[in-house]
PDB file of C-alpha atoms in Angstrom:
ATOM      1  CA  GLN A   1      14.003 -19.731  -0.483  1.00 84.00           C
ATOM      2  CA  VAL A   2      13.687 -16.181   0.797  1.00 90.00           C
ATOM      3  CA  GLN A   3      12.706 -15.408   4.379  1.00 94.00           C
ATOM      4  CA  LEU A   4      10.708 -12.276   5.153  1.00 96.00           C
ATOM      5  CA  ALA A   5      10.375 -10.470   8.466  1.00 97.00           C
ATOM      6  CA  GLU A   6       8.087  -7.518   9.027  1.00 98.00           C
ATOM      7  CA  SER A   7       8.585  -4.861  11.671  1.00 98.00           C
ATOM      8  CA  GLY A   8       7.355  -1.408  12.561  1.00 98.00           C
ATOM      9  CA  GLY A   9       3.812  -2.114  13.656  1.00 97.00           C
ATOM     10  CA  GLY A  10       2.325  -0.706  16.821  1.00 98.00           C
ATOM     11  CA  LEU A  11      -0.506   1.105  18.529  1.00 98.00           C
ATOM     12  CA  VAL A  12      -1.203   4.602  17.234  1.00 98.00           C
ATOM     13  CA  GLN A  13      -4.020   7.113  17.197  1.00 98.00           C
ATOM     14  CA  ALA A  14      -6.170   8.012  14.220  1.00 98.00           C
ATOM     15  CA  GLY A  15      -4.328  10.411  11.939  1.00 98.00           C
ATOM     16  CA  ASP A  16      -0.878   9.162  12.946  1.00 98.00           C
ATOM     17  CA  SER A  17       1.723   7.537  10.714  1.00 98.00           C
ATOM     18  CA  LEU A  18       3.742   4.342  10.806  1.00 98.00           C
ATOM     19  CA  ARG A  19       6.465   2.908   8.624  1.00 98.00           C
ATOM     20  CA  LEU A  20       6.481  -0.834   8.158  1.00 98.00           C
ATOM     21  CA  SER A  21       9.595  -2.641   7.020  1.00 98.00           C
ATOM     22  CA  CYS A  22      10.102  -6.024   5.418  1.00 97.00           C
ATOM     23  CA  ALA A  23      13.573  -7.492   5.699  1.00 96.00           C
ATOM     24  CA  ALA A  24      14.464 -10.257   3.253  1.00 95.00           C
ATOM     25  CA  SER A  25      17.157 -12.858   3.773  1.00 90.00           C
ATOM     26  CA  GLY A  26      18.217 -16.060   2.110  1.00 83.00           C
ATOM     27  CA  ARG A  27      17.707 -15.994  -1.621  1.00 76.00           C
ATOM     28  CA  THR A  28      17.868 -12.978  -3.930  1.00 79.00           C
ATOM     29  CA  PHE A  29      15.255 -10.383  -3.181  1.00 82.00           C
ATOM     30  CA  GLY A  30      15.732  -7.976  -6.062  1.00 84.00           C
ATOM     31  CA  ASN A  31      14.353 -10.213  -8.808  1.00 90.00           C
ATOM     32  CA  ARG A  32      10.842 -10.545  -7.404  1.00 93.00           C
ATOM     33  CA  ALA A  33       7.730  -8.432  -7.095  1.00 96.00           C
ATOM     34  CA  MET A  34       6.756  -7.591  -3.542  1.00 97.00           C
ATOM     35  CA  ALA A  35       3.446  -6.716  -1.955  1.00 98.00           C
ATOM     36  CA  TRP A  36       1.781  -5.879   1.324  1.00 98.00           C
ATOM     37  CA  PHE A  37      -1.450  -7.485   2.443  1.00 98.00           C
ATOM     38  CA  ARG A  38      -3.423  -7.108   5.615  1.00 98.00           C
ATOM     39  CA  GLN A  39      -5.918  -9.141   7.577  1.00 98.00           C
ATOM     40  CA  ALA A  40      -8.295  -7.762  10.162  1.00 97.00           C
ATOM     41  CA  PRO A  41     -10.039  -9.986  12.715  1.00 93.00           C
ATOM     42  CA  GLY A  42     -12.883 -11.896  11.107  1.00 95.00           C
ATOM     43  CA  LYS A  43     -12.012 -10.702   7.628  1.00 96.00           C
ATOM     44  CA  GLU A  44     -10.179 -12.159   4.678  1.00 97.00           C
ATOM     45  CA  ARG A  45      -6.656 -11.148   3.820  1.00 97.00           C
ATOM     46  CA  GLU A  46      -6.675  -8.211   1.402  1.00 98.00           C
ATOM     47  CA  PHE A  47      -4.202  -6.549  -0.902  1.00 98.00           C
ATOM     48  CA  VAL A  48      -2.814  -3.188   0.227  1.00 98.00           C
ATOM     49  CA  ALA A  49       0.039  -2.255  -2.109  1.00 98.00           C
ATOM     50  CA  GLY A  50       2.623  -3.822  -4.377  1.00 98.00           C
ATOM     51  CA  VAL A  51       5.838  -2.893  -6.170  1.00 97.00           C
ATOM     52  CA  ASN A  52       7.648  -4.528  -9.055  1.00 97.00           C
ATOM     53  CA  TRP A  53      11.192  -5.872  -8.884  1.00 95.00           C
ATOM     54  CA  SER A  54      12.855  -2.552  -9.768  1.00 94.00           C
ATOM     55  CA  GLY A  55      10.633  -0.279  -7.701  1.00 94.00           C
ATOM     56  CA  ASP A  56       9.300   1.838 -10.562  1.00 95.00           C
ATOM     57  CA  ASP A  57       5.872   0.249 -10.891  1.00 97.00           C
ATOM     58  CA  THR A  58       3.489   0.339  -7.955  1.00 97.00           C
ATOM     59  CA  LYS A  59      -0.105  -0.660  -7.365  1.00 97.00           C
ATOM     60  CA  TYR A  60      -2.470   0.251  -4.551  1.00 98.00           C
ATOM     61  CA  ALA A  61      -5.829  -0.878  -3.268  1.00 97.00           C
ATOM     62  CA  ASP A  62      -8.603   1.653  -3.723  1.00 96.00           C
ATOM     63  CA  PHE A  63      -8.996   2.167   0.011  1.00 94.00           C
ATOM     64  CA  VAL A  64      -5.420   3.461   0.236  1.00 93.00           C
ATOM     65  CA  ARG A  65      -6.446   6.667  -1.587  1.00 83.00           C
ATOM     66  CA  GLY A  66      -3.015   8.239  -1.515  1.00 92.00           C
ATOM     67  CA  ARG A  67      -2.405   7.589   2.180  1.00 97.00           C
ATOM     68  CA  PHE A  68       0.178   4.804   1.857  1.00 98.00           C
ATOM     69  CA  ILE A  69       3.455   4.604  -0.048  1.00 98.00           C
ATOM     70  CA  VAL A  70       5.165   1.338  -0.983  1.00 98.00           C
ATOM     71  CA  SER A  71       8.866   1.194  -1.804  1.00 97.00           C
ATOM     72  CA  ARG A  72      11.859  -1.113  -1.795  1.00 97.00           C
ATOM     73  CA  ASP A  73      15.631  -1.017  -1.557  1.00 95.00           C
ATOM     74  CA  ASN A  74      17.184  -3.956  -3.389  1.00 94.00           C
ATOM     75  CA  ILE A  75      20.650  -3.127  -2.118  1.00 93.00           C
ATOM     76  CA  LYS A  76      19.521  -3.387   1.481  1.00 94.00           C
ATOM     77  CA  ASN A  77      17.081  -6.221   0.686  1.00 94.00           C
ATOM     78  CA  THR A  78      14.215  -4.386   2.313  1.00 96.00           C
ATOM     79  CA  GLY A  79      10.724  -3.272   1.460  1.00 97.00           C
ATOM     80  CA  SER A  80       8.712  -0.554   3.154  1.00 98.00           C
ATOM     81  CA  LEU A  81       5.155   0.577   3.524  1.00 98.00           C
ATOM     82  CA  GLN A  82       4.615   4.122   4.774  1.00 98.00           C
ATOM     83  CA  LEU A  83       1.204   4.431   6.397  1.00 98.00           C
ATOM     84  CA  ASN A  84      -0.138   7.975   6.740  1.00 98.00           C
ATOM     85  CA  SER A  85      -3.436   9.358   7.973  1.00 97.00           C
ATOM     86  CA  LEU A  86      -4.237   6.092   9.674  1.00 98.00           C
ATOM     87  CA  ARG A  87      -7.815   5.264  10.499  1.00 97.00           C
ATOM     88  CA  PRO A  88      -9.298   2.743  12.954  1.00 97.00           C
ATOM     89  CA  ASP A  89     -10.373   0.545  10.032  1.00 96.00           C
ATOM     90  CA  ASP A  90      -6.704   0.188   9.071  1.00 97.00           C
ATOM     91  CA  THR A  91      -6.278  -1.988  12.149  1.00 98.00           C
ATOM     92  CA  ALA A  92      -4.974  -5.369  10.988  1.00 98.00           C
ATOM     93  CA  VAL A  93      -1.982  -7.628  10.793  1.00 98.00           C
ATOM     94  CA  TYR A  94       0.142  -6.493   7.875  1.00 98.00           C
ATOM     95  CA  TYR A  95       2.115  -9.024   5.848  1.00 98.00           C
ATOM     96  CA  CYS A  96       4.761  -8.630   3.189  1.00 98.00           C
ATOM     97  CA  ALA A  97       5.065 -11.191   0.431  1.00 98.00           C
ATOM     98  CA  THR A  98       7.176 -11.857  -2.646  1.00 96.00           C
ATOM     99  CA  THR A  99       6.687 -13.731  -5.879  1.00 95.00           C
ATOM    100  CA  HIS A 100       8.908 -16.504  -7.126  1.00 92.00           C
ATOM    101  CA  PRO A 101      12.343 -15.356  -8.339  1.00 90.00           C
ATOM    102  CA  GLY A 102      12.716 -14.092 -11.880  1.00 91.00           C
ATOM    103  CA  TYR A 103       9.301 -12.425 -12.140  1.00 92.00           C
ATOM    104  CA  ASN A 104       9.803  -8.976 -13.672  1.00 91.00           C
ATOM    105  CA  GLY A 105       6.193  -8.029 -14.401  1.00 93.00           C
ATOM    106  CA  PRO A 106       3.916  -5.625 -12.538  1.00 94.00           C
ATOM    107  CA  PRO A 107       2.910  -6.421  -8.965  1.00 96.00           C
ATOM    108  CA  TYR A 108      -0.065  -8.747  -8.548  1.00 95.00           C
ATOM    109  CA  SER A 109      -2.980  -7.881  -6.281  1.00 97.00           C
ATOM    110  CA  THR A 110      -4.037 -11.469  -5.588  1.00 96.00           C
ATOM    111  CA  SER A 111      -2.449 -13.321  -2.704  1.00 96.00           C
ATOM    112  CA  ARG A 112      -2.169 -16.656  -4.524  1.00 96.00           C
ATOM    113  CA  ARG A 113       0.438 -15.102  -6.835  1.00 96.00           C
ATOM    114  CA  TYR A 114       2.862 -14.673  -3.961  1.00 97.00           C
ATOM    115  CA  ASP A 115       4.941 -17.599  -2.845  1.00 95.00           C
ATOM    116  CA  TYR A 116       6.738 -16.296   0.244  1.00 96.00           C
ATOM    117  CA  TRP A 117       5.241 -14.583   3.236  1.00 97.00           C
ATOM    118  CA  GLY A 118       6.384 -13.028   6.462  1.00 97.00           C
ATOM    119  CA  GLN A 119       4.800 -13.608   9.851  1.00 97.00           C
ATOM    120  CA  GLY A 120       3.106 -10.223   9.950  1.00 98.00           C
ATOM    121  CA  THR A 121       3.188  -7.157  12.148  1.00 98.00           C
ATOM    122  CA  GLN A 122       0.201  -5.821  14.076  1.00 98.00           C
ATOM    123  CA  VAL A 123      -1.051  -2.313  13.400  1.00 98.00           C
ATOM    124  CA  THR A 124      -3.699  -1.001  15.776  1.00 98.00           C
ATOM    125  CA  VAL A 125      -5.278   2.403  15.268  1.00 98.00           C
ATOM    126  CA  SER A 126      -7.366   3.865  18.066  1.00 97.00           C
ATOM    127  CA  SER A 127     -10.023   6.519  17.519  1.00 94.00           C
TER     128      SER A 127
END
């Protein structure tokens, strides 16, 4: 199975930017869709952004509104989520996830479609 490890979280001020990374190891990373989810205290985990196996098909939650950019590098076995114009309500633990291998369709927005998850990285945005 594939192991995922997120990094890049931190404490920033409103309006700042962060770049989250998801490093994959173990099994092949390039033949899976990948997504980012987040979970704020007391709230359910929610979809943020996803990208298909080749990187040319992306999907975003409505609340992103052009502020975030999802990408991947299958040679380096990494995924990224660029967070711009951060707001206090973006505060959450951010998780990356992948589907089972061999899925070449568009990224899903539902968490149950993803089989492998990282441990998460905390993003805190102060006002």
